[in-house]
Short mmCIF file of C-alpha atoms in Angstrom, two decimals:
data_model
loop_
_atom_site.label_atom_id
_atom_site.label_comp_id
_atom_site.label_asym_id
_atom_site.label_seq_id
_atom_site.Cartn_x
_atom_site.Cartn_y
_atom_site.Cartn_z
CA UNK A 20 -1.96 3.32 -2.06
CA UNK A 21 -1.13 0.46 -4.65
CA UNK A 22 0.03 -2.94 -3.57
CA UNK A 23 3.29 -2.36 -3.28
CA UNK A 24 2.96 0.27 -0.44
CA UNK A 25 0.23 -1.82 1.21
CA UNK A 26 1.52 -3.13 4.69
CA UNK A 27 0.59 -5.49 7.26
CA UNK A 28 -0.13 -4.44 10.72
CA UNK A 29 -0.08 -6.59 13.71
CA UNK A 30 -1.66 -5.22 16.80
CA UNK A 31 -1.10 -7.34 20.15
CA UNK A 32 -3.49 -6.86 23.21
CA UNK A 33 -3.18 -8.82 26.18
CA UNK A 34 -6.44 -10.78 27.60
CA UNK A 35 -5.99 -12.27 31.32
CA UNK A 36 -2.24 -12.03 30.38
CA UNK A 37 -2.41 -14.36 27.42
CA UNK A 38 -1.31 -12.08 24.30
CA UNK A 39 -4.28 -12.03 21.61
CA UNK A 40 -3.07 -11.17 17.91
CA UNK A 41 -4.92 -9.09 15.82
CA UNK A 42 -4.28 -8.86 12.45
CA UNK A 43 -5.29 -5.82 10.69
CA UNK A 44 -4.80 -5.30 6.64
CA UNK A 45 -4.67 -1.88 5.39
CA UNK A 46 -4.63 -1.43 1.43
CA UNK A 47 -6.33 0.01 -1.61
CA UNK A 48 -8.33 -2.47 -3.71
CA UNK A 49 -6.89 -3.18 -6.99
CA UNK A 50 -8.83 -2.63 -10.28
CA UNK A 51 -7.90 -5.15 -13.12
CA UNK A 52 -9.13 -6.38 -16.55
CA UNK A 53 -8.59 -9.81 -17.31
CA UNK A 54 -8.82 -10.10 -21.24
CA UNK A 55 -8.83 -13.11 -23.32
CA UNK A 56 -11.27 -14.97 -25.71
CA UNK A 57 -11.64 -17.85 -23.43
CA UNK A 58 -14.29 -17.78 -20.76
CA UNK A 59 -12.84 -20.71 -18.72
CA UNK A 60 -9.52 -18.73 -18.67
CA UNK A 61 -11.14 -15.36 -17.20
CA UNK A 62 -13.09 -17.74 -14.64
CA UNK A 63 -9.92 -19.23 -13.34
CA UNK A 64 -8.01 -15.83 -13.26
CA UNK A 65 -10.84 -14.04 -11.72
CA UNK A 66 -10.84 -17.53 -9.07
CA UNK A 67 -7.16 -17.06 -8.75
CA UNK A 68 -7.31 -13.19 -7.90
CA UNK A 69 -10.80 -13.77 -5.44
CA UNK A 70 -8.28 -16.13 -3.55
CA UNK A 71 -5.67 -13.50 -2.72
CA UNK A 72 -8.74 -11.03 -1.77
CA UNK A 73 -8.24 -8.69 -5.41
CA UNK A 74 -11.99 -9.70 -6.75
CA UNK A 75 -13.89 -6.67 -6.05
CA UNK A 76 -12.83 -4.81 -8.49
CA UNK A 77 -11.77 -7.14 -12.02
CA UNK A 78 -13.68 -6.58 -15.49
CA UNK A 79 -13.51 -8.67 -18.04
CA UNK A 80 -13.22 -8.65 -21.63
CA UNK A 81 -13.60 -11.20 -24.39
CA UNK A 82 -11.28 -9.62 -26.86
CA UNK A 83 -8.89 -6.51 -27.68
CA UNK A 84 -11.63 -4.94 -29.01
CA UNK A 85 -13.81 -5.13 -26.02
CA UNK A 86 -10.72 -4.34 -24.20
CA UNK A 87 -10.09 -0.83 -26.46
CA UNK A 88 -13.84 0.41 -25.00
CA UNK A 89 -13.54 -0.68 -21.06
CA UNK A 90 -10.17 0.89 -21.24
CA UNK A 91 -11.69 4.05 -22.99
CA UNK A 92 -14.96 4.22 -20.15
CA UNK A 93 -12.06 3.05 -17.35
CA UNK A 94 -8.60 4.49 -18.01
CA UNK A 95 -7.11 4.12 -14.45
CA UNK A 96 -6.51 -0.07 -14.23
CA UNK A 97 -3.40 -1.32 -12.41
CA UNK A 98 -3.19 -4.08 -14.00
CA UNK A 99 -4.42 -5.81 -17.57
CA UNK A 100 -4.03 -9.28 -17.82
CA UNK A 101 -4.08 -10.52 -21.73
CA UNK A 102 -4.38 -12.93 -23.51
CA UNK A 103 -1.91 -13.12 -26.67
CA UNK A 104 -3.70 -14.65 -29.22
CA UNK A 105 -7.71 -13.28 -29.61
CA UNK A 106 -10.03 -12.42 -32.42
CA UNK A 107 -11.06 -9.26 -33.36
CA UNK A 108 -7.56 -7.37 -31.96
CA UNK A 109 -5.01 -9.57 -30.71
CA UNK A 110 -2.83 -8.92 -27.15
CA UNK A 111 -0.08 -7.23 -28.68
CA UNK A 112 -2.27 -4.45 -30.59
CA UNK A 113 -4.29 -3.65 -27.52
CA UNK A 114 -1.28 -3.27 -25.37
CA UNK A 115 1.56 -1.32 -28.06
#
């Protein structure tokens, strides 16, 4: 189940007649590489993603290169976020 088929469930049960909410979350964890030369951007990415509950399962990588092998060992991400300009093997040769 991806994101995009995940749903939100909300289950009411009544307590001495005052209706209690319970809120239940059923969906797959993401897996995501977050690729870019700078280590302060991959911090606040991987800050940004642990906010919305998708931090469990994010690798990082400081270039394309480094990219090429995680992607070689880990073929199945949903989603690669990249940087444009890197060393080594820019955004636009890792992702063509």
């Amino acid at each position: 189940m991806k994101w995009s088929e995940s749903f939100l469930l909300k289950k009411v049960n009544f307590f001495a007649g005052d209706p209690i909410i319970t809120t239940i979350y059923r969906r797959t964890t993401l897996k995501i590489l977050i690729v870019d030369d700078s280590k302060a951007m991959r911090m606040v990415l991987k800050r940004a993603l642990r906010l919305i509950g998708e931090d469990e399962q994010v690798m990082e990588a400081a270039d394309g290169m480094q990219a090429m092998e995680i992607i070689k060992e880990n073929p199945d991400f949903d989603y690669i976020l990249c940087d444009w300009n890197m060393p080594n093997m820019n955004g636009f040769e890792l992702l063509k």
